[in-house]
PDB file of C-alpha atoms in Angstrom:
ATOM      1  CA  MET A   1       5.702  52.390  15.478  1.00  0.00           C
ATOM      2  CA  SER A   2       5.740  49.964  17.608  1.00  0.00           C
ATOM      3  CA  LEU A   3       1.870  49.631  17.626  1.00  0.00           C
ATOM      4  CA  ASN A   4       2.413  48.280  14.103  1.00  0.00           C
ATOM      5  CA  THR A   5       4.777  45.834  14.968  1.00  0.00           C
ATOM      6  CA  PRO A   6       1.948  43.114  15.480  1.00  0.00           C
ATOM      7  CA  ILE A   7       0.171  43.576  12.375  1.00  0.00           C
ATOM      8  CA  PHE A   8       3.720  43.253  10.661  1.00  0.00           C
ATOM      9  CA  LEU A   9       4.518  40.398  12.067  1.00  0.00           C
ATOM     10  CA  LYS A  10       1.086  38.571  11.582  1.00  0.00           C
ATOM     11  CA  GLU A  11       1.381  39.426   7.717  1.00  0.00           C
ATOM     12  CA  ARG A  12       4.929  37.982   7.812  1.00  0.00           C
ATOM     13  CA  GLU A  13       3.584  34.862   9.244  1.00  0.00           C
ATOM     14  CA  GLU A  14       0.695  34.520   6.466  1.00  0.00           C
ATOM     15  CA  ASP A  15       3.100  34.997   4.103  1.00  0.00           C
ATOM     16  CA  ASN A  16       5.269  32.422   5.275  1.00  0.00           C
ATOM     17  CA  SER A  17       2.256  30.098   5.661  1.00  0.00           C
ATOM     18  CA  LYS A  18       1.243  30.722   2.099  1.00  0.00           C
ATOM     19  CA  PHE A  19       4.675  30.298   0.572  1.00  0.00           C
ATOM     20  CA  VAL A  20       5.782  26.740   3.008  1.00  0.00           C
ATOM     21  CA  GLU A  21       1.729  25.862   1.741  1.00  0.00           C
ATOM     22  CA  ILE A  22       2.541  26.485  -2.076  1.00  0.00           C
ATOM     23  CA  GLN A  23       6.251  24.996  -1.481  1.00  0.00           C
ATOM     24  CA  GLN A  24       4.479  21.617  -0.383  1.00  0.00           C
ATOM     25  CA  SER A  25       1.914  21.658  -3.189  1.00  0.00           C
ATOM     26  CA  GLN A  26       4.846  21.674  -5.763  1.00  0.00           C
ATOM     27  CA  THR A  27       6.870  18.943  -4.206  1.00  0.00           C
ATOM     28  CA  THR A  28       3.592  16.984  -3.920  1.00  0.00           C
ATOM     29  CA  SER A  29       3.277  17.888  -7.451  1.00  0.00           C
ATOM     30  CA  ILE A  30       6.818  17.007  -8.824  1.00  0.00           C
ATOM     31  CA  ALA A  31       6.978  13.356  -6.788  1.00  0.00           C
ATOM     32  CA  ALA A  32       3.955  12.546  -8.289  1.00  0.00           C
ATOM     33  CA  GLU A  33       4.555  13.129 -11.605  1.00  0.00           C
ATOM     34  CA  TYR A  34       8.344  11.972 -11.356  1.00  0.00           C
ATOM     35  CA  PRO A  35       8.356   9.274  -8.754  1.00  0.00           C
ATOM     36  CA  LEU A  36      11.593   8.044  -9.229  1.00  0.00           C
ATOM     37  CA  GLN A  37      13.201  11.303  -9.735  1.00  0.00           C
ATOM     38  CA  ASN A  38      14.501  11.457  -5.583  1.00  0.00           C
ATOM     39  CA  LEU A  39      15.243   7.748  -4.838  1.00  0.00           C
ATOM     40  CA  CYS A  40      18.524   7.228  -2.620  1.00  0.00           C
ATOM     41  CA  LEU A  41      19.807   4.459  -4.279  1.00  0.00           C
ATOM     42  CA  ALA A  42      22.058   2.209  -2.391  1.00  0.00           C
ATOM     43  CA  SER A  43      25.360   1.101  -4.182  1.00  0.00           C
ATOM     44  CA  GLN A  44      24.914  -1.573  -6.659  1.00  0.00           C
ATOM     45  CA  GLU A  45      28.639  -2.865  -6.333  1.00  0.00           C
ATOM     46  CA  VAL A  46      27.748  -5.854  -4.220  1.00  0.00           C
ATOM     47  CA  LEU A  47      25.686  -7.099  -7.224  1.00  0.00           C
ATOM     48  CA  GLN A  48      28.080  -6.111  -9.689  1.00  0.00           C
ATOM     49  CA  LYS A  49      30.506  -8.378  -8.215  1.00  0.00           C
ATOM     50  CA  ALA A  50      27.959 -11.272  -7.555  1.00  0.00           C
ATOM     51  CA  GLN A  51      27.281 -11.004 -11.146  1.00  0.00           C
ATOM     52  CA  GLN A  52      30.827 -11.702 -12.138  1.00  0.00           C
ATOM     53  CA  ASN A  53      31.215 -14.423  -9.885  1.00  0.00           C
ATOM     54  CA  GLY A  54      28.197 -15.985 -11.541  1.00  0.00           C
ATOM     55  CA  ARG A  55      25.812 -18.174  -9.568  1.00  0.00           C
ATOM     56  CA  SER A  56      26.270 -19.014  -5.835  1.00  0.00           C
ATOM     57  CA  LYS A  57      24.097 -21.380  -3.527  1.00  0.00           C
ATOM     58  CA  CYS A  58      21.219 -20.702  -1.529  1.00  0.00           C
ATOM     59  CA  LEU A  59      21.707 -20.824   2.299  1.00  0.00           C
ATOM     60  CA  LYS A  60      18.485 -22.135   2.866  1.00  0.00           C
ATOM     61  CA  CYS A  61      17.740 -24.700   0.214  1.00  0.00           C
ATOM     62  CA  GLY A  62      21.015 -24.970  -1.410  1.00  0.00           C
ATOM     63  CA  GLY A  63      20.152 -23.893  -5.061  1.00  0.00           C
ATOM     64  CA  SER A  64      21.900 -22.582  -7.624  1.00  0.00           C
ATOM     65  CA  ARG A  65      20.717 -18.600  -7.806  1.00  0.00           C
ATOM     66  CA  MET A  66      21.651 -15.204  -8.983  1.00  0.00           C
ATOM     67  CA  PHE A  67      21.773 -12.774  -6.467  1.00  0.00           C
ATOM     68  CA  TYR A  68      18.820 -14.258  -4.542  1.00  0.00           C
ATOM     69  CA  CYS A  69      17.203 -17.358  -4.062  1.00  0.00           C
ATOM     70  CA  TYR A  70      13.103 -16.691  -5.175  1.00  0.00           C
ATOM     71  CA  THR A  71      11.821 -19.752  -2.981  1.00  0.00           C
ATOM     72  CA  CYS A  72      13.492 -18.838   0.333  1.00  0.00           C
ATOM     73  CA  TYR A  73      13.363 -14.800  -0.141  1.00  0.00           C
ATOM     74  CA  VAL A  74      16.948 -14.582   0.565  1.00  0.00           C
ATOM     75  CA  PRO A  75      20.380 -13.037  -0.623  1.00  0.00           C
ATOM     76  CA  VAL A  76      22.618 -15.989  -1.935  1.00  0.00           C
ATOM     77  CA  GLU A  77      25.977 -16.692  -0.974  1.00  0.00           C
ATOM     78  CA  ASN A  78      27.995 -14.373  -2.327  1.00  0.00           C
ATOM     79  CA  VAL A  79      26.009 -11.419  -2.261  1.00  0.00           C
ATOM     80  CA  PRO A  80      26.356 -10.399   2.018  1.00  0.00           C
ATOM     81  CA  ILE A  81      22.973  -9.799   3.331  1.00  0.00           C
ATOM     82  CA  GLU A  82      24.547  -6.701   5.427  1.00  0.00           C
ATOM     83  CA  GLN A  83      25.381  -5.074   2.441  1.00  0.00           C
ATOM     84  CA  ILE A  84      21.609  -5.246   1.035  1.00  0.00           C
ATOM     85  CA  PRO A  85      19.798  -2.219   2.536  1.00  0.00           C
ATOM     86  CA  ARG A  86      16.488  -2.629   4.626  1.00  0.00           C
ATOM     87  CA  VAL A  87      13.279  -0.648   4.180  1.00  0.00           C
ATOM     88  CA  LYS A  88      11.521   0.188   6.215  1.00  0.00           C
ATOM     89  CA  LEU A  89       7.486   0.705   5.044  1.00  0.00           C
ATOM     90  CA  PRO A  90       4.917   3.033   6.734  1.00  0.00           C
ATOM     91  CA  LEU A  91       2.189  -0.274   6.765  1.00  0.00           C
ATOM     92  CA  LYS A  92       2.375  -4.114   6.329  1.00  0.00           C
ATOM     93  CA  ILE A  93       1.958  -5.576   2.668  1.00  0.00           C
ATOM     94  CA  ASP A  94       0.314  -9.077   2.081  1.00  0.00           C
ATOM     95  CA  ILE A  95       0.950 -10.379  -1.318  1.00  0.00           C
ATOM     96  CA  ILE A  96      -1.194 -13.569  -2.470  1.00  0.00           C
ATOM     97  CA  LYS A  97       0.727 -15.043  -5.288  1.00  0.00           C
ATOM     98  CA  HIS A  98      -0.723 -17.236  -7.709  1.00  0.00           C
ATOM     99  CA  PRO A  99       0.626 -21.015  -7.635  1.00  0.00           C
ATOM    100  CA  ASN A 100       1.189 -20.941 -11.676  1.00  0.00           C
ATOM    101  CA  GLU A 101       3.161 -17.891 -11.740  1.00  0.00           C
ATOM    102  CA  THR A 102       7.102 -18.283 -12.303  1.00  0.00           C
ATOM    103  CA  ASP A 103       8.790 -18.224  -8.865  1.00  0.00           C
ATOM    104  CA  GLY A 104      11.859 -16.605 -10.825  1.00  0.00           C
ATOM    105  CA  LYS A 105       9.922 -14.092 -12.643  1.00  0.00           C
ATOM    106  CA  SER A 106       7.712 -12.715  -9.544  1.00  0.00           C
ATOM    107  CA  THR A 107       8.919  -9.325  -8.147  1.00  0.00           C
ATOM    108  CA  ALA A 108       6.923  -9.637  -5.386  1.00  0.00           C
ATOM    109  CA  ILE A 109       9.992 -10.851  -3.887  1.00  0.00           C
ATOM    110  CA  HIS A 110      12.038  -7.930  -4.106  1.00  0.00           C
ATOM    111  CA  ALA A 111       9.562  -6.175  -2.013  1.00  0.00           C
ATOM    112  CA  LYS A 112       9.974  -9.305   0.609  1.00  0.00           C
ATOM    113  CA  LEU A 113      14.224  -8.562   0.170  1.00  0.00           C
ATOM    114  CA  LEU A 114      13.955  -5.279   0.969  1.00  0.00           C
ATOM    115  CA  ALA A 115      11.454  -4.841   3.539  1.00  0.00           C
ATOM    116  CA  PRO A 116      11.406  -8.544   5.090  1.00  0.00           C
ATOM    117  CA  GLU A 117       9.543  -7.543   8.573  1.00  0.00           C
ATOM    118  CA  PHE A 118       6.953  -5.941   6.921  1.00  0.00           C
ATOM    119  CA  VAL A 119       6.013  -7.779   3.623  1.00  0.00           C
ATOM    120  CA  ASN A 120       4.446 -11.626   3.653  1.00  0.00           C
ATOM    121  CA  ILE A 121       3.942 -13.746   0.537  1.00  0.00           C
ATOM    122  CA  TYR A 122       1.511 -16.170   0.264  1.00  0.00           C
ATOM    123  CA  THR A 123       0.841 -18.902  -2.223  1.00  0.00           C
ATOM    124  CA  TYR A 124      -3.113 -18.910  -3.379  1.00  0.00           C
ATOM    125  CA  PRO A 125      -5.316 -20.831  -1.895  1.00  0.00           C
ATOM    126  CA  CYS A 126      -3.124 -19.506   1.372  1.00  0.00           C
ATOM    127  CA  ILE A 127      -4.979 -16.428   2.241  1.00  0.00           C
ATOM    128  CA  PRO A 128      -5.067 -14.965   5.919  1.00  0.00           C
ATOM    129  CA  GLU A 129      -8.361 -14.202   7.438  1.00  0.00           C
ATOM    130  CA  TYR A 130      -8.695 -10.575   6.993  1.00  0.00           C
ATOM    131  CA  GLU A 131     -12.486 -10.458   8.065  1.00  0.00           C
ATOM    132  CA  GLU A 132     -11.731  -8.931  11.840  1.00  0.00           C
ATOM    133  CA  LYS A 133      -9.760  -6.409  10.591  1.00  0.00           C
ATOM    134  CA  ASP A 134     -11.280  -5.554   7.393  1.00  0.00           C
ATOM    135  CA  HIS A 135     -11.896  -1.556   8.430  1.00  0.00           C
ATOM    136  CA  GLU A 136      -7.931  -1.241   8.381  1.00  0.00           C
ATOM    137  CA  VAL A 137      -7.236  -3.147   5.546  1.00  0.00           C
ATOM    138  CA  ALA A 138      -7.548  -2.876   1.243  1.00  0.00           C
ATOM    139  CA  LEU A 139      -6.962  -4.381  -1.571  1.00  0.00           C
ATOM    140  CA  VAL A 140      -5.229  -2.924  -4.848  1.00  0.00           C
ATOM    141  CA  PHE A 141      -7.032  -4.067  -7.816  1.00  0.00           C
ATOM    142  CA  PRO A 142      -8.482  -2.299 -10.421  1.00  0.00           C
ATOM    143  CA  GLY A 143     -12.617  -2.611 -10.884  1.00  0.00           C
ATOM    144  CA  PRO A 144     -15.951  -0.801 -11.069  1.00  0.00           C
ATOM    145  CA  ASN A 145     -15.964  -0.846  -6.999  1.00  0.00           C
ATOM    146  CA  SER A 146     -12.373   0.492  -6.508  1.00  0.00           C
ATOM    147  CA  VAL A 147     -11.818   4.141  -4.446  1.00  0.00           C
ATOM    148  CA  SER A 148      -9.030   6.711  -5.183  1.00  0.00           C
ATOM    149  CA  ILE A 149      -6.130   6.797  -2.559  1.00  0.00           C
ATOM    150  CA  LYS A 150      -7.348   9.512  -1.094  1.00  0.00           C
ATOM    151  CA  GLU A 151     -10.908   8.126  -0.194  1.00  0.00           C
ATOM    152  CA  ILE A 152      -9.348   5.091   1.737  1.00  0.00           C
ATOM    153  CA  SER A 153      -9.728   6.925   5.340  1.00  0.00           C
ATOM    154  CA  PHE A 154     -13.403   7.799   4.692  1.00  0.00           C
ATOM    155  CA  HIS A 155     -14.489   4.094   3.076  1.00  0.00           C
ATOM    156  CA  LEU A 156     -12.569   2.362   6.183  1.00  0.00           C
ATOM    157  CA  GLN A 157     -14.511   4.664   8.856  1.00  0.00           C
ATOM    158  CA  GLU A 158     -17.874   3.651   6.787  1.00  0.00           C
ATOM    159  CA  LYS A 159     -17.468   0.407   6.828  1.00  0.00           C
ATOM    160  CA  ILE A 160     -16.903   0.585  10.580  1.00  0.00           C
ATOM    161  CA  GLN A 161     -20.322   2.065  10.722  1.00  0.00           C
ATOM    162  CA  ASN A 162     -21.647  -0.303   8.495  1.00  0.00           C
ATOM    163  CA  ASN A 163     -20.412  -3.070  10.578  1.00  0.00           C
ATOM    164  CA  VAL A 164     -21.685  -1.497  13.655  1.00  0.00           C
ATOM    165  CA  GLY A 165     -25.226  -1.182  12.356  1.00  0.00           C
ATOM    166  CA  GLY A 166     -25.357  -4.804  11.090  1.00  0.00           C
ATOM    167  CA  LYS A 167     -24.608  -6.295  14.648  1.00  0.00           C
ATOM    168  CA  ASN A 168     -27.444  -4.758  16.683  1.00  0.00           C
ATOM    169  CA  ASP A 169     -30.451  -6.622  14.590  1.00  0.00           C
ATOM    170  CA  ASP A 170     -31.157  -8.626  17.406  1.00  0.00           C
ATOM    171  CA  LEU A 171     -34.899  -7.984  17.501  1.00  0.00           C
ATOM    172  CA  ASP A 172     -35.268  -9.878  20.659  1.00  0.00           C
ATOM    173  CA  LYS A 173     -33.869  -7.312  22.832  1.00  0.00           C
ATOM    174  CA  PRO A 174     -36.318  -4.960  24.186  1.00  0.00           C
ATOM    175  CA  PHE A 175     -36.211  -1.482  22.452  1.00  0.00           C
ATOM    176  CA  ILE A 176     -34.176   0.407  25.197  1.00  0.00           C
ATOM    177  CA  LYS A 177     -31.608  -2.013  25.585  1.00  0.00           C
ATOM    178  CA  ARG A 178     -31.377  -2.354  21.838  1.00  0.00           C
ATOM    179  CA  LYS A 179     -30.567   1.422  21.589  1.00  0.00           C
ATOM    180  CA  LYS A 180     -28.329   1.804  24.284  1.00  0.00           C
ATOM    181  CA  THR A 181     -26.087  -1.278  22.559  1.00  0.00           C
ATOM    182  CA  GLU A 182     -26.428   0.856  19.444  1.00  0.00           C
ATOM    183  CA  GLU A 183     -24.765   3.866  20.816  1.00  0.00           C
ATOM    184  CA  GLN A 184     -22.120   2.208  22.553  1.00  0.00           C
ATOM    185  CA  ASP A 185     -21.011   0.677  19.374  1.00  0.00           C
ATOM    186  CA  LEU A 186     -21.006   3.481  17.964  1.00  0.00           C
ATOM    187  CA  ASN A 187     -19.060   5.383  20.613  1.00  0.00           C
ATOM    188  CA  ASP A 188     -16.362   2.011  20.629  1.00  0.00           C
ATOM    189  CA  SER A 189     -16.268   2.734  16.921  1.00  0.00           C
ATOM    190  CA  LYS A 190     -15.176   5.990  16.935  1.00  0.00           C
ATOM    191  CA  CYS A 191     -12.322   4.847  19.081  1.00  0.00           C
ATOM    192  CA  LYS A 192     -11.259   2.893  16.466  1.00  0.00           C
ATOM    193  CA  ASP A 193      -8.218   3.711  14.329  1.00  0.00           C
ATOM    194  CA  THR A 194      -9.234   3.679  10.896  1.00  0.00           C
ATOM    195  CA  THR A 195      -5.529   4.280   9.718  1.00  0.00           C
ATOM    196  CA  LEU A 196      -5.002   1.664   6.849  1.00  0.00           C
ATOM    197  CA  LYS A 197      -2.308  -0.661   8.516  1.00  0.00           C
ATOM    198  CA  LYS A 198      -2.506  -3.626   5.984  1.00  0.00           C
ATOM    199  CA  ILE A 199      -2.489  -3.321   2.363  1.00  0.00           C
ATOM    200  CA  VAL A 200      -2.902  -6.331  -0.234  1.00  0.00           C
ATOM    201  CA  PHE A 201      -1.511  -7.277  -3.900  1.00  0.00           C
ATOM    202  CA  ILE A 202      -2.126 -10.199  -6.253  1.00  0.00           C
ATOM    203  CA  ASP A 203       1.215 -11.487  -7.857  1.00  0.00           C
ATOM    204  CA  SER A 204      -0.199 -13.027 -11.289  1.00  0.00           C
ATOM    205  CA  THR A 205      -0.200 -12.558 -14.919  1.00  0.00           C
ATOM    206  CA  TRP A 206      -3.398 -10.498 -15.251  1.00  0.00           C
ATOM    207  CA  ASN A 207      -5.068 -13.496 -17.263  1.00  0.00           C
ATOM    208  CA  GLN A 208      -4.882 -15.475 -13.749  1.00  0.00           C
ATOM    209  CA  THR A 209      -6.167 -12.793 -11.281  1.00  0.00           C
ATOM    210  CA  ASN A 210      -9.507 -13.805 -11.569  1.00  0.00           C
ATOM    211  CA  LYS A 211      -9.669 -16.496  -9.525  1.00  0.00           C
ATOM    212  CA  ILE A 212      -7.649 -14.852  -6.705  1.00  0.00           C
ATOM    213  CA  PHE A 213      -9.990 -11.739  -7.099  1.00  0.00           C
ATOM    214  CA  THR A 214     -13.373 -13.606  -6.612  1.00  0.00           C
ATOM    215  CA  ASP A 215     -11.945 -15.612  -3.387  1.00  0.00           C
ATOM    216  CA  GLU A 216     -14.271 -14.766  -0.940  1.00  0.00           C
ATOM    217  CA  ARG A 217     -12.202 -14.191   1.667  1.00  0.00           C
ATOM    218  CA  LEU A 218     -11.277 -11.412  -0.497  1.00  0.00           C
ATOM    219  CA  GLN A 219     -14.279  -9.700  -1.124  1.00  0.00           C
ATOM    220  CA  GLY A 220     -15.353  -7.910   2.300  1.00  0.00           C
ATOM    221  CA  LEU A 221     -11.880  -5.802   1.590  1.00  0.00           C
ATOM    222  CA  LEU A 222     -11.891  -1.742   0.123  1.00  0.00           C
ATOM    223  CA  GLN A 223     -10.979  -1.901  -3.329  1.00  0.00           C
ATOM    224  CA  VAL A 224      -8.635   0.625  -4.489  1.00  0.00           C
ATOM    225  CA  GLU A 225      -7.055   1.592  -7.976  1.00  0.00           C
ATOM    226  CA  LEU A 226      -4.250   2.862  -9.303  1.00  0.00           C
ATOM    227  CA  LYS A 227      -5.311   4.799 -12.349  1.00  0.00           C
ATOM    228  CA  THR A 228      -2.661   7.033 -13.581  1.00  0.00           C
ATOM    229  CA  ARG A 229       0.625   5.302 -13.614  1.00  0.00           C
ATOM    230  CA  LYS A 230       2.213   3.331 -16.329  1.00  0.00           C
ATOM    231  CA  THR A 231       4.424   0.425 -16.381  1.00  0.00           C
ATOM    232  CA  CYS A 232       8.578   0.794 -16.514  1.00  0.00           C
ATOM    233  CA  PHE A 233       9.004  -2.842 -16.084  1.00  0.00           C
ATOM    234  CA  TRP A 234      11.245  -4.102 -19.074  1.00  0.00           C
ATOM    235  CA  ARG A 235       9.094  -7.449 -19.134  1.00  0.00           C
ATOM    236  CA  HIS A 236       5.807  -6.191 -20.503  1.00  0.00           C
ATOM    237  CA  GLN A 237       2.612  -8.234 -20.909  1.00  0.00           C
ATOM    238  CA  LYS A 238       1.960  -8.668 -24.192  1.00  0.00           C
ATOM    239  CA  GLY A 239      -1.182  -7.327 -25.572  1.00  0.00           C
ATOM    240  CA  LYS A 240      -2.013  -5.322 -22.298  1.00  0.00           C
ATOM    241  CA  PRO A 241      -2.487  -1.454 -21.899  1.00  0.00           C
ATOM    242  CA  ASP A 242       0.381   0.194 -20.337  1.00  0.00           C
ATOM    243  CA  THR A 243      -1.357   0.905 -17.291  1.00  0.00           C
ATOM    244  CA  PHE A 244      -1.000  -2.941 -15.988  1.00  0.00           C
ATOM    245  CA  LEU A 245       1.689  -2.689 -13.374  1.00  0.00           C
ATOM    246  CA  SER A 246       4.436  -5.571 -12.374  1.00  0.00           C
ATOM    247  CA  THR A 247       3.489  -5.782  -8.579  1.00  0.00           C
ATOM    248  CA  ILE A 248       6.673  -4.169  -7.443  1.00  0.00           C
ATOM    249  CA  GLU A 249       5.883  -1.217  -9.476  1.00  0.00           C
ATOM    250  CA  ALA A 250       1.963  -1.448  -7.957  1.00  0.00           C
ATOM    251  CA  ILE A 251       3.758  -1.275  -4.259  1.00  0.00           C
ATOM    252  CA  TYR A 252       5.895   1.197  -5.160  1.00  0.00           C
ATOM    253  CA  TYR A 253       3.471   3.636  -6.853  1.00  0.00           C
ATOM    254  CA  PHE A 254       1.140   3.251  -4.195  1.00  0.00           C
ATOM    255  CA  LEU A 255       3.473   3.883  -1.331  1.00  0.00           C
ATOM    256  CA  VAL A 256       4.369   6.933  -3.113  1.00  0.00           C
ATOM    257  CA  ALA A 257       1.030   8.166  -3.418  1.00  0.00           C
ATOM    258  CA  ARG A 258      -0.155   7.883  -0.082  1.00  0.00           C
ATOM    259  CA  ALA A 259       3.221   9.696   1.369  1.00  0.00           C
ATOM    260  CA  CYS A 260       2.332  12.358  -1.653  1.00  0.00           C
ATOM    261  CA  LEU A 261      -1.548  12.833  -0.175  1.00  0.00           C
ATOM    262  CA  ARG A 262       0.247  13.167   3.544  1.00  0.00           C
ATOM    263  CA  MET A 263       2.474  15.904   2.105  1.00  0.00           C
ATOM    264  CA  LYS A 264      -1.149  18.092   1.097  1.00  0.00           C
ATOM    265  CA  PRO A 265      -2.354  20.437   3.766  1.00  0.00           C
ATOM    266  CA  ALA A 266      -5.572  18.472   5.312  1.00  0.00           C
ATOM    267  CA  LYS A 267      -8.256  20.887   3.529  1.00  0.00           C
ATOM    268  CA  GLU A 268      -6.906  19.137   0.025  1.00  0.00           C
ATOM    269  CA  SER A 269      -6.802  15.996   1.534  1.00  0.00           C
ATOM    270  CA  ARG A 270     -10.391  15.897   2.418  1.00  0.00           C
ATOM    271  CA  VAL A 271     -13.080  13.661   0.124  1.00  0.00           C
ATOM    272  CA  GLU A 272     -16.052  16.035  -0.798  1.00  0.00           C
ATOM    273  CA  ARG A 273     -19.270  14.072  -0.685  1.00  0.00           C
TER     274      ARG A 273
END
């Protein structure tokens, strides 16, 4: 009887492992299909009271606003900042806002209010320099060259290898020295962290996006597309399909998709080539 115990325990462990894997897969599927289902919502009492009291002034610029100042990105006087939830995000977010985008209609500001330490908003033509960090930054924007979220890590690693290959075209160097340099750069590239650290979004109407998207400062970034999400935003853009998301929706759905991908077993999240 004692001889069969280890075999029995091993079978139980395998069964438990399969059960956990199935549970994780089901949880991931539900989270992907119903991304708003398990939200932990803070109390709206502070906003209800503010709405009853009407507009109040921004403590920074003095402007009269409801709930928050869309110029200074802070709550107004009658919305205590300590009662607004602060969200920690898994990566940094840059939002490039079109200068003609109406501030009061921009949903990018909602992200800045809830995660001020993780979100930065820039008004075009102001765009940060990404060239030196393009192996850890991606742009969320649909197009023929865009990749899926699960392919991000693969393409960032590929970008590092391509950059290494492009640095060593100095034909004036002796072949042996050039080869050693290439080998050293490749070894260095393997030590680099290819984890996505920053994601870029464009905040504008869809008719205005082309001017920002075609800017040369964004052309070197990996392009990512959210293909399966539909907008729930009450102010839908007329004449556009329901897959055209508002900025805050795009941010939320991207983060949910990344979280779901990390929940999957490693063998499921690999990109087959």
